[in-house]
mmCIF file of C-alpha atoms in Angstrom:
data_model
loop_
_atom_site.group_PDB
_atom_site.id
_atom_site.type_symbol
_atom_site.label_atom_id
_atom_site.label_comp_id
_atom_site.label_asym_id
_atom_site.label_seq_id
_atom_site.Cartn_x
_atom_site.Cartn_y
_atom_site.Cartn_z
ATOM 1 C CA MET T 230 -0.008 0.078 0.008
ATOM 2 C CA LYS T 231 2.725 2.400 0.945
ATOM 3 C CA ARG T 232 4.572 1.654 -2.426
ATOM 4 C CA GLY T 233 1.268 2.252 -4.389
ATOM 5 C CA ARG T 234 0.851 5.610 -2.583
ATOM 6 C CA ALA T 235 4.481 6.548 -3.403
ATOM 7 C CA SER T 236 4.116 5.751 -7.019
ATOM 8 C CA ASN T 237 0.746 7.663 -7.262
ATOM 9 C CA GLY T 238 2.268 10.642 -5.495
ATOM 10 C CA ALA T 239 5.282 10.673 -8.034
ATOM 11 C CA ALA T 240 2.771 10.579 -10.915
ATOM 12 C CA VAL T 241 0.848 13.460 -9.493
ATOM 13 C CA ASN T 242 3.972 15.440 -8.927
ATOM 14 C CA SER T 243 5.247 14.844 -12.421
ATOM 15 C CA GLU T 244 1.871 15.925 -13.819
ATOM 16 C CA LEU T 245 2.013 19.152 -11.749
ATOM 17 C CA ILE T 246 5.451 19.820 -13.151
ATOM 18 C CA ARG T 247 4.458 19.161 -16.793
ATOM 19 C CA ARG T 248 1.289 21.192 -16.542
ATOM 20 C CA PRO T 249 2.949 24.633 -16.151
ATOM 21 C CA ILE T 250 5.291 23.885 -18.917
ATOM 22 C CA ARG T 251 2.458 22.993 -21.298
ATOM 23 C CA ASN T 252 0.628 26.146 -20.267
ATOM 24 C CA SER T 253 3.709 28.316 -20.679
ATOM 25 C CA PHE T 254 4.776 27.197 -24.339
ATOM 26 C CA TRP T 255 3.558 30.576 -25.487
ATOM 27 C CA LEU T 256 6.391 32.159 -23.608
ATOM 28 C CA PHE T 257 8.867 30.340 -25.855
ATOM 29 C CA LEU T 258 6.772 30.809 -29.037
ATOM 30 C CA LEU T 259 5.989 34.443 -28.718
ATOM 31 C CA PRO T 260 9.519 35.797 -29.209
ATOM 32 C CA THR T 261 9.950 33.731 -32.555
ATOM 33 C CA LEU T 262 6.415 34.822 -33.607
ATOM 34 C CA ALA T 263 7.231 38.325 -32.917
ATOM 35 C CA ALA T 264 10.502 38.259 -34.802
ATOM 36 C CA PHE T 265 8.822 36.565 -37.773
ATOM 37 C CA MET T 266 5.856 39.285 -37.770
ATOM 38 C CA ILE T 267 8.318 42.132 -37.434
ATOM 39 C CA GLY T 268 11.053 40.754 -39.768
ATOM 40 C CA PHE T 269 8.968 39.328 -42.473
ATOM 41 C CA VAL T 270 5.273 39.709 -42.525
ATOM 42 C CA TYR T 271 5.040 43.475 -41.805
ATOM 43 C CA PRO T 272 7.797 44.485 -44.326
ATOM 44 C CA PHE T 273 6.130 42.244 -46.933
ATOM 45 C CA VAL T 274 2.731 43.611 -46.448
ATOM 46 C CA LYS T 275 4.120 47.181 -46.332
ATOM 47 C CA GLY T 276 6.142 46.531 -49.583
ATOM 48 C CA PHE T 277 3.035 45.193 -51.414
ATOM 49 C CA TYR T 278 1.117 48.368 -50.322
ATOM 50 C CA LEU T 279 3.927 50.547 -51.485
ATOM 51 C CA SER T 280 3.888 48.878 -54.899
ATOM 52 C CA PHE T 281 0.626 50.659 -55.522
ATOM 53 C CA CYS T 282 1.989 54.038 -54.432
ATOM 54 C CA LYS T 283 4.224 56.779 -55.473
ATOM 55 C CA PHE T 284 6.751 57.705 -52.794
ATOM 56 C CA THR T 285 10.257 59.046 -51.925
ATOM 57 C CA THR T 286 10.089 57.909 -48.356
ATOM 58 C CA THR T 287 7.654 55.278 -46.806
ATOM 59 C CA SER T 288 5.924 58.073 -44.812
ATOM 60 C CA ASP T 289 4.954 60.186 -47.837
ATOM 61 C CA ALA T 290 3.419 57.427 -49.899
ATOM 62 C CA THR T 291 0.414 58.388 -52.181
ATOM 63 C CA PHE T 292 -1.758 55.648 -53.558
ATOM 64 C CA THR T 293 -1.844 55.494 -57.413
ATOM 65 C CA GLY T 294 -3.437 52.226 -58.241
ATOM 66 C CA ILE T 295 -1.772 49.827 -60.816
ATOM 67 C CA SER T 296 0.255 52.611 -62.501
ATOM 68 C CA ASN T 297 3.423 51.306 -61.221
ATOM 69 C CA TYR T 298 2.712 47.785 -62.477
ATOM 70 C CA ILE T 299 1.885 49.273 -65.929
ATOM 71 C CA SER T 300 5.163 51.168 -66.005
ATOM 72 C CA ALA T 301 7.060 47.995 -64.967
ATOM 73 C CA PHE T 302 5.623 46.019 -67.846
ATOM 74 C CA LYS T 303 6.450 49.000 -70.343
ATOM 75 C CA ASP T 304 9.980 49.238 -68.957
ATOM 76 C CA ALA T 305 12.281 47.738 -71.799
ATOM 77 C CA THR T 306 15.117 47.189 -69.092
ATOM 78 C CA PHE T 307 12.724 45.094 -66.854
ATOM 79 C CA VAL T 308 11.450 43.084 -69.868
ATOM 80 C CA HIS T 309 14.997 42.377 -70.982
ATOM 81 C CA ALA T 310 16.164 41.569 -67.439
ATOM 82 C CA PHE T 311 13.188 39.086 -67.081
ATOM 83 C CA TRP T 312 14.179 36.965 -70.148
ATOM 84 C CA TYR T 313 17.889 37.212 -69.539
ATOM 85 C CA THR T 314 17.326 35.994 -65.968
ATOM 86 C CA GLY T 315 15.185 33.180 -67.163
ATOM 87 C CA LEU T 316 17.836 32.156 -69.620
ATOM 88 C CA TYR T 317 20.481 32.284 -67.078
ATOM 89 C CA ALA T 318 18.514 30.263 -64.403
ATOM 90 C CA ALA T 319 17.702 27.492 -66.941
ATOM 91 C CA VAL T 320 21.340 27.095 -68.131
ATOM 92 C CA SER T 321 22.851 27.421 -64.601
ATOM 93 C CA LEU T 322 20.192 24.879 -63.371
ATOM 94 C CA LEU T 323 21.232 22.112 -65.846
ATOM 95 C CA LEU T 324 25.047 22.826 -65.709
ATOM 96 C CA ILE T 325 25.459 23.144 -61.845
ATOM 97 C CA ASN T 326 23.336 19.945 -61.192
ATOM 98 C CA LEU T 327 24.986 17.878 -63.775
ATOM 99 C CA LEU T 328 28.472 18.764 -62.739
ATOM 100 C CA ALA T 329 27.580 18.421 -59.035
ATOM 101 C CA PHE T 330 26.058 14.984 -59.682
ATOM 102 C CA ILE T 331 28.969 13.741 -61.816
ATOM 103 C CA ILE T 332 31.545 14.778 -59.180
ATOM 104 C CA ALA T 333 29.532 13.303 -56.258
ATOM 105 C CA TYR T 334 29.058 10.076 -58.313
ATOM 106 C CA LEU T 335 32.793 9.720 -58.862
ATOM 107 C CA LEU T 336 33.705 10.583 -55.256
ATOM 108 C CA THR T 337 31.501 7.799 -53.965
ATOM 109 C CA GLN T 338 33.251 5.163 -55.986
ATOM 110 C CA GLY T 339 35.944 4.671 -53.412
ATOM 111 C CA ILE T 340 38.619 6.634 -55.119
ATOM 112 C CA LYS T 341 41.788 7.639 -53.321
ATOM 113 C CA GLY T 342 41.626 11.110 -51.537
ATOM 114 C CA SER T 343 37.959 11.521 -52.017
ATOM 115 C CA ASN T 344 37.725 13.594 -48.772
ATOM 116 C CA ILE T 345 40.431 15.985 -49.813
ATOM 117 C CA PHE T 346 38.472 16.465 -53.245
ATOM 118 C CA ARG T 347 35.306 17.067 -51.273
ATOM 119 C CA THR T 348 36.845 19.768 -49.309
ATOM 120 C CA VAL T 349 38.546 21.319 -52.333
ATOM 121 C CA PHE T 350 35.295 21.460 -54.373
ATOM 122 C CA PHE T 351 33.148 22.803 -51.455
ATOM 123 C CA MET T 352 35.728 25.661 -50.471
ATOM 124 C CA PRO T 353 34.623 28.209 -53.084
ATOM 125 C CA ASN T 354 31.115 28.195 -51.575
ATOM 126 C CA LEU T 355 32.700 29.890 -48.443
ATOM 127 C CA ILE T 356 33.739 32.921 -50.498
ATOM 128 C CA GLY T 357 31.349 35.834 -50.676
ATOM 129 C CA GLY T 358 29.679 36.682 -53.956
ATOM 130 C CA ILE T 359 31.062 40.305 -54.201
ATOM 131 C CA VAL T 360 34.546 38.973 -53.587
ATOM 132 C CA LEU T 361 34.086 36.221 -56.311
ATOM 133 C CA GLY T 362 32.702 38.629 -58.691
ATOM 134 C CA TYR T 363 35.873 40.924 -58.614
ATOM 135 C CA ILE T 364 38.214 38.073 -58.491
ATOM 136 C CA TRP T 365 36.668 36.533 -61.590
ATOM 137 C CA SER T 366 36.407 39.897 -63.449
ATOM 138 C CA MET T 367 40.163 40.074 -63.141
ATOM 139 C CA ILE T 368 40.575 36.464 -64.413
ATOM 140 C CA PHE T 369 38.378 36.913 -67.300
ATOM 141 C CA ASP T 370 39.863 40.353 -68.381
ATOM 142 C CA GLY T 371 43.181 38.627 -68.151
ATOM 143 C CA ILE T 372 42.188 35.917 -70.435
ATOM 144 C CA LEU T 373 40.321 38.203 -72.878
ATOM 145 C CA SER T 374 43.113 40.839 -72.939
ATOM 146 C CA GLN T 375 45.060 38.882 -75.483
ATOM 147 C CA TYR T 376 42.097 39.452 -77.771
ATOM 148 C CA ASN T 377 41.986 43.036 -77.064
ATOM 149 C CA THR T 378 38.532 42.818 -75.367
ATOM 150 C CA SER T 379 36.892 42.626 -71.967
ATOM 151 C CA ILE T 380 34.236 40.798 -70.215
ATOM 152 C CA LEU T 381 32.298 44.092 -70.226
ATOM 153 C CA MET T 382 32.494 44.436 -73.997
ATOM 154 C CA GLU T 383 30.214 41.714 -75.263
ATOM 155 C CA THR T 384 26.992 40.246 -73.683
ATOM 156 C CA LYS T 385 27.977 36.670 -74.496
ATOM 157 C CA TYR T 386 31.179 37.110 -72.294
ATOM 158 C CA GLY T 387 29.075 38.448 -69.523
ATOM 159 C CA PHE T 388 26.507 35.666 -69.706
ATOM 160 C CA TRP T 389 28.976 32.787 -69.682
ATOM 161 C CA GLY T 390 31.209 34.627 -67.186
ATOM 162 C CA LEU T 391 28.249 34.491 -64.698
ATOM 163 C CA ILE T 392 27.660 30.872 -65.604
ATOM 164 C CA ILE T 393 31.375 29.940 -64.875
ATOM 165 C CA LEU T 394 31.429 31.955 -61.772
ATOM 166 C CA MET T 395 28.227 30.424 -60.285
ATOM 167 C CA CYS T 396 29.224 26.835 -61.262
ATOM 168 C CA TRP T 397 32.559 27.398 -59.563
ATOM 169 C CA GLN T 398 30.846 28.553 -56.509
ATOM 170 C CA GLN T 399 27.728 26.328 -56.156
ATOM 171 C CA VAL T 400 28.832 22.973 -57.599
ATOM 172 C CA GLY T 401 30.555 22.039 -54.327
ATOM 173 C CA TYR T 402 27.692 22.776 -52.204
ATOM 174 C CA MET T 403 25.302 20.790 -54.421
ATOM 175 C CA MET T 404 27.776 17.942 -54.614
ATOM 176 C CA ILE T 405 27.605 17.572 -50.784
ATOM 177 C CA ILE T 406 23.844 17.063 -51.039
ATOM 178 C CA TYR T 407 24.280 14.554 -53.875
ATOM 179 C CA ILE T 408 26.904 12.576 -51.933
ATOM 180 C CA ALA T 409 24.477 12.354 -48.933
ATOM 181 C CA GLY T 410 21.710 11.084 -51.259
ATOM 182 C CA LEU T 411 24.089 8.570 -52.885
ATOM 183 C CA GLN T 412 25.274 7.247 -49.460
ATOM 184 C CA SER T 413 21.610 6.826 -48.265
ATOM 185 C CA ILE T 414 20.750 4.437 -51.191
ATOM 186 C CA PRO T 415 20.171 0.945 -49.627
ATOM 187 C CA GLU T 416 22.963 -1.352 -50.323
ATOM 188 C CA ASP T 417 20.718 -4.332 -50.899
ATOM 189 C CA MET T 418 19.179 -2.576 -53.932
ATOM 190 C CA MET T 419 22.547 -2.116 -55.455
ATOM 191 C CA GLU T 420 23.532 -5.722 -54.655
ATOM 192 C CA ALA T 421 20.317 -7.055 -56.192
ATOM 193 C CA ALA T 422 20.895 -5.035 -59.351
ATOM 194 C CA LYS T 423 24.428 -6.256 -59.621
ATOM 195 C CA ILE T 424 23.222 -9.972 -59.086
ATOM 196 C CA ASP T 425 20.563 -9.568 -61.790
ATOM 197 C CA GLY T 426 23.371 -8.594 -64.221
ATOM 198 C CA ALA T 427 22.521 -4.903 -64.594
ATOM 199 C CA SER T 428 25.239 -2.831 -66.123
ATOM 200 C CA ARG T 429 26.533 0.230 -64.384
ATOM 201 C CA TRP T 430 24.702 2.438 -66.643
ATOM 202 C CA HIS T 431 21.431 0.446 -66.228
ATOM 203 C CA THR T 432 21.969 0.556 -62.417
ATOM 204 C CA LEU T 433 22.466 4.370 -62.578
ATOM 205 C CA ILE T 434 19.275 5.057 -64.573
ATOM 206 C CA HIS T 435 16.950 2.521 -62.917
ATOM 207 C CA VAL T 436 18.259 2.349 -59.350
ATOM 208 C CA THR T 437 20.485 5.243 -58.386
ATOM 209 C CA ILE T 438 18.670 8.211 -59.934
ATOM 210 C CA PRO T 439 15.242 7.261 -58.860
ATOM 211 C CA ASN T 440 16.427 6.798 -55.256
ATOM 212 C CA LEU T 441 18.230 10.059 -55.547
ATOM 213 C CA MET T 442 15.144 12.266 -56.435
ATOM 214 C CA PRO T 443 14.819 13.828 -52.954
ATOM 215 C CA SER T 444 18.429 15.107 -53.271
ATOM 216 C CA ILE T 445 17.720 16.229 -56.833
ATOM 217 C CA THR T 446 14.644 18.087 -55.698
ATOM 218 C CA ILE T 447 16.538 19.937 -53.055
ATOM 219 C CA CYS T 448 19.356 20.821 -55.407
ATOM 220 C CA MET T 449 17.198 21.984 -58.213
ATOM 221 C CA PHE T 450 15.146 24.135 -55.835
ATOM 222 C CA LEU T 451 18.284 25.719 -54.465
ATOM 223 C CA THR T 452 19.898 26.144 -57.860
ATOM 224 C CA LEU T 453 16.801 27.595 -59.423
ATOM 225 C CA THR T 454 16.068 30.248 -56.598
ATOM 226 C CA ASN T 455 19.814 31.200 -56.470
ATOM 227 C CA GLY T 456 19.802 31.716 -60.165
ATOM 228 C CA PHE T 457 16.812 34.068 -60.130
ATOM 229 C CA LYS T 458 17.919 35.845 -57.058
ATOM 230 C CA LEU T 459 21.356 36.455 -58.227
ATOM 231 C CA PHE T 460 22.625 39.961 -57.277
ATOM 232 C CA ASP T 461 25.997 40.497 -55.786
ATOM 233 C CA GLN T 462 27.925 38.432 -58.399
ATOM 234 C CA ASN T 463 26.068 40.241 -61.217
ATOM 235 C CA LEU T 464 26.886 43.510 -59.637
ATOM 236 C CA ALA T 465 30.602 42.920 -59.067
ATOM 237 C CA LEU T 466 31.182 40.938 -62.384
ATOM 238 C CA THR T 467 29.585 43.027 -64.993
ATOM 239 C CA GLY T 468 27.368 45.578 -63.393
ATOM 240 C CA GLY T 469 24.937 45.006 -66.279
ATOM 241 C CA GLN T 470 27.409 46.077 -68.957
ATOM 242 C CA PRO T 471 27.471 46.290 -71.884
ATOM 243 C CA TYR T 472 24.776 48.878 -72.678
ATOM 244 C CA ILE T 473 22.473 49.371 -75.545
ATOM 245 C CA TRP T 474 20.838 52.706 -76.202
ATOM 246 C CA GLN T 475 17.236 52.508 -77.435
ATOM 247 C CA ASP T 476 15.704 54.854 -79.890
ATOM 248 C CA ASP T 477 13.700 56.481 -77.114
ATOM 249 C CA GLY T 478 16.673 57.282 -75.094
ATOM 250 C CA THR T 479 16.476 54.362 -72.593
ATOM 251 C CA VAL T 480 19.500 52.395 -71.842
ATOM 252 C CA VAL T 481 19.184 48.569 -71.622
ATOM 253 C CA LYS T 482 21.896 46.944 -69.617
ATOM 254 C CA THR T 483 22.387 43.676 -71.520
ATOM 255 C CA THR T 484 23.748 41.496 -68.674
ATOM 256 C CA GLU T 485 21.555 42.995 -65.968
ATOM 257 C CA MET T 486 19.421 40.458 -63.933
ATOM 258 C CA LEU T 487 16.132 41.102 -62.326
ATOM 259 C CA ALA T 488 17.498 41.672 -58.845
ATOM 260 C CA LEU T 489 20.038 44.135 -60.106
ATOM 261 C CA ASN T 490 17.341 45.884 -62.276
ATOM 262 C CA ILE T 491 15.220 46.500 -59.241
ATOM 263 C CA PHE T 492 18.090 47.798 -57.226
ATOM 264 C CA ASN T 493 18.992 50.146 -60.127
ATOM 265 C CA THR T 494 15.491 51.316 -60.583
ATOM 266 C CA PHE T 495 15.041 52.094 -56.795
ATOM 267 C CA TYR T 496 18.400 53.780 -56.204
ATOM 268 C CA GLY T 497 19.680 54.686 -59.648
ATOM 269 C CA GLU T 498 16.843 56.639 -61.211
ATOM 270 C CA SER T 499 14.538 59.467 -59.907
ATOM 271 C CA SER T 500 12.958 59.058 -56.429
ATOM 272 C CA GLY T 501 9.685 58.918 -58.349
ATOM 273 C CA ALA T 502 10.538 55.543 -59.763
ATOM 274 C CA ARG T 503 10.719 53.857 -56.304
ATOM 275 C CA GLY T 504 7.023 52.707 -56.533
ATOM 276 C CA VAL T 505 7.819 51.170 -59.950
ATOM 277 C CA ALA T 506 10.865 49.378 -58.313
ATOM 278 C CA GLN T 507 8.551 48.248 -55.599
ATOM 279 C CA ALA T 508 6.108 46.862 -58.113
ATOM 280 C CA LYS T 509 9.000 45.125 -59.952
ATOM 281 C CA ALA T 510 9.811 43.499 -56.468
ATOM 282 C CA VAL T 511 6.445 42.146 -56.008
ATOM 283 C CA LEU T 512 6.419 40.671 -59.587
ATOM 284 C CA PHE T 513 9.799 39.229 -58.971
ATOM 285 C CA PHE T 514 8.532 37.550 -55.813
ATOM 286 C CA ILE T 515 5.621 36.067 -57.620
ATOM 287 C CA LEU T 516 7.742 34.755 -60.499
ATOM 288 C CA VAL T 517 10.101 33.078 -58.160
ATOM 289 C CA ALA T 518 7.513 31.672 -55.887
ATOM 290 C CA ALA T 519 5.480 30.155 -58.761
ATOM 291 C CA ILE T 520 8.434 28.692 -60.528
ATOM 292 C CA SER T 521 9.756 27.140 -57.296
ATOM 293 C CA VAL T 522 6.331 25.629 -56.340
ATOM 294 C CA ALA T 523 5.950 24.233 -59.844
ATOM 295 C CA GLN T 524 9.577 22.733 -59.708
ATOM 296 C CA LEU T 525 8.981 21.193 -56.250
ATOM 297 C CA LYS T 526 5.759 19.675 -57.278
ATOM 298 C CA GLY T 527 7.227 18.288 -60.526
ATOM 299 C CA THR T 528 10.204 16.698 -58.938
ATOM 300 C CA LYS T 529 8.596 15.413 -55.728
ATOM 301 C CA SER T 530 5.991 13.500 -57.767
ATOM 302 C CA LYS T 531 8.930 11.430 -59.203
ATOM 303 C CA GLU T 532 10.428 10.635 -55.920
ATOM 304 C CA VAL T 533 10.172 6.816 -54.811
ATOM 305 C CA GLN T 534 9.639 5.389 -51.303
ATOM 306 C CA GLN T 535 12.771 3.298 -50.225
#
């Protein structure tokens, strides 16, 4: 009887201890929720409202309807940046993921010094984008100087310069994700394919890649969003050059991507264009969100259960 009372007393005491913890979870949740509301929700809602206003500072905003969005769609520089960014994102998506997968696959085949190679390939990801942009601008200009030209002189040089820079920076990061995915494939599946006489190529296509789809989903999402959001490398490497003057006097920066175009519109033009820049930012958000969701749904549907 005494033992039963002791156990019941312990249960009651533990329940009394857990009850205030359950009731006070809001004390732990509220700081995070407040930070999220102040740091993300409020600026997002405020920015969306300002996209319908003309303003120089946020305190003097005047509502103007959809005129900012109309101006954004009529802006030749924004339209060019839109298609240029889309092309860049598509090419970088394919090249970065292809190179990262090939390197990850080779480094999981038991070659000597694989850990050293992983470190070497990952290290460029630790360097900031601005620094990388200036480093590679000097490298490219040094290579192109023998042809009496510069990376800022032709659009194709700027485009492929950005592609090479981003491949050099991001391949190592994506490689780590692919290595983790390759190492998580069940050994019995690989052994079963080998026993059945499947070649290395058939094993890769029918066993490795289907089981690697979760890693492919993550890497494609990161590469795609990074491609569309590219800013600091674009600013440091080309700054949007070379320029093309239109008949109406506007200047199209042929290697300017969407993020840099929004920045230049907000800070580089008259203060009256800030509402247009804000409208561009909202359109930019919608574009990246829509494409990212579509990509996630498309690749997740191909994932297999292990």
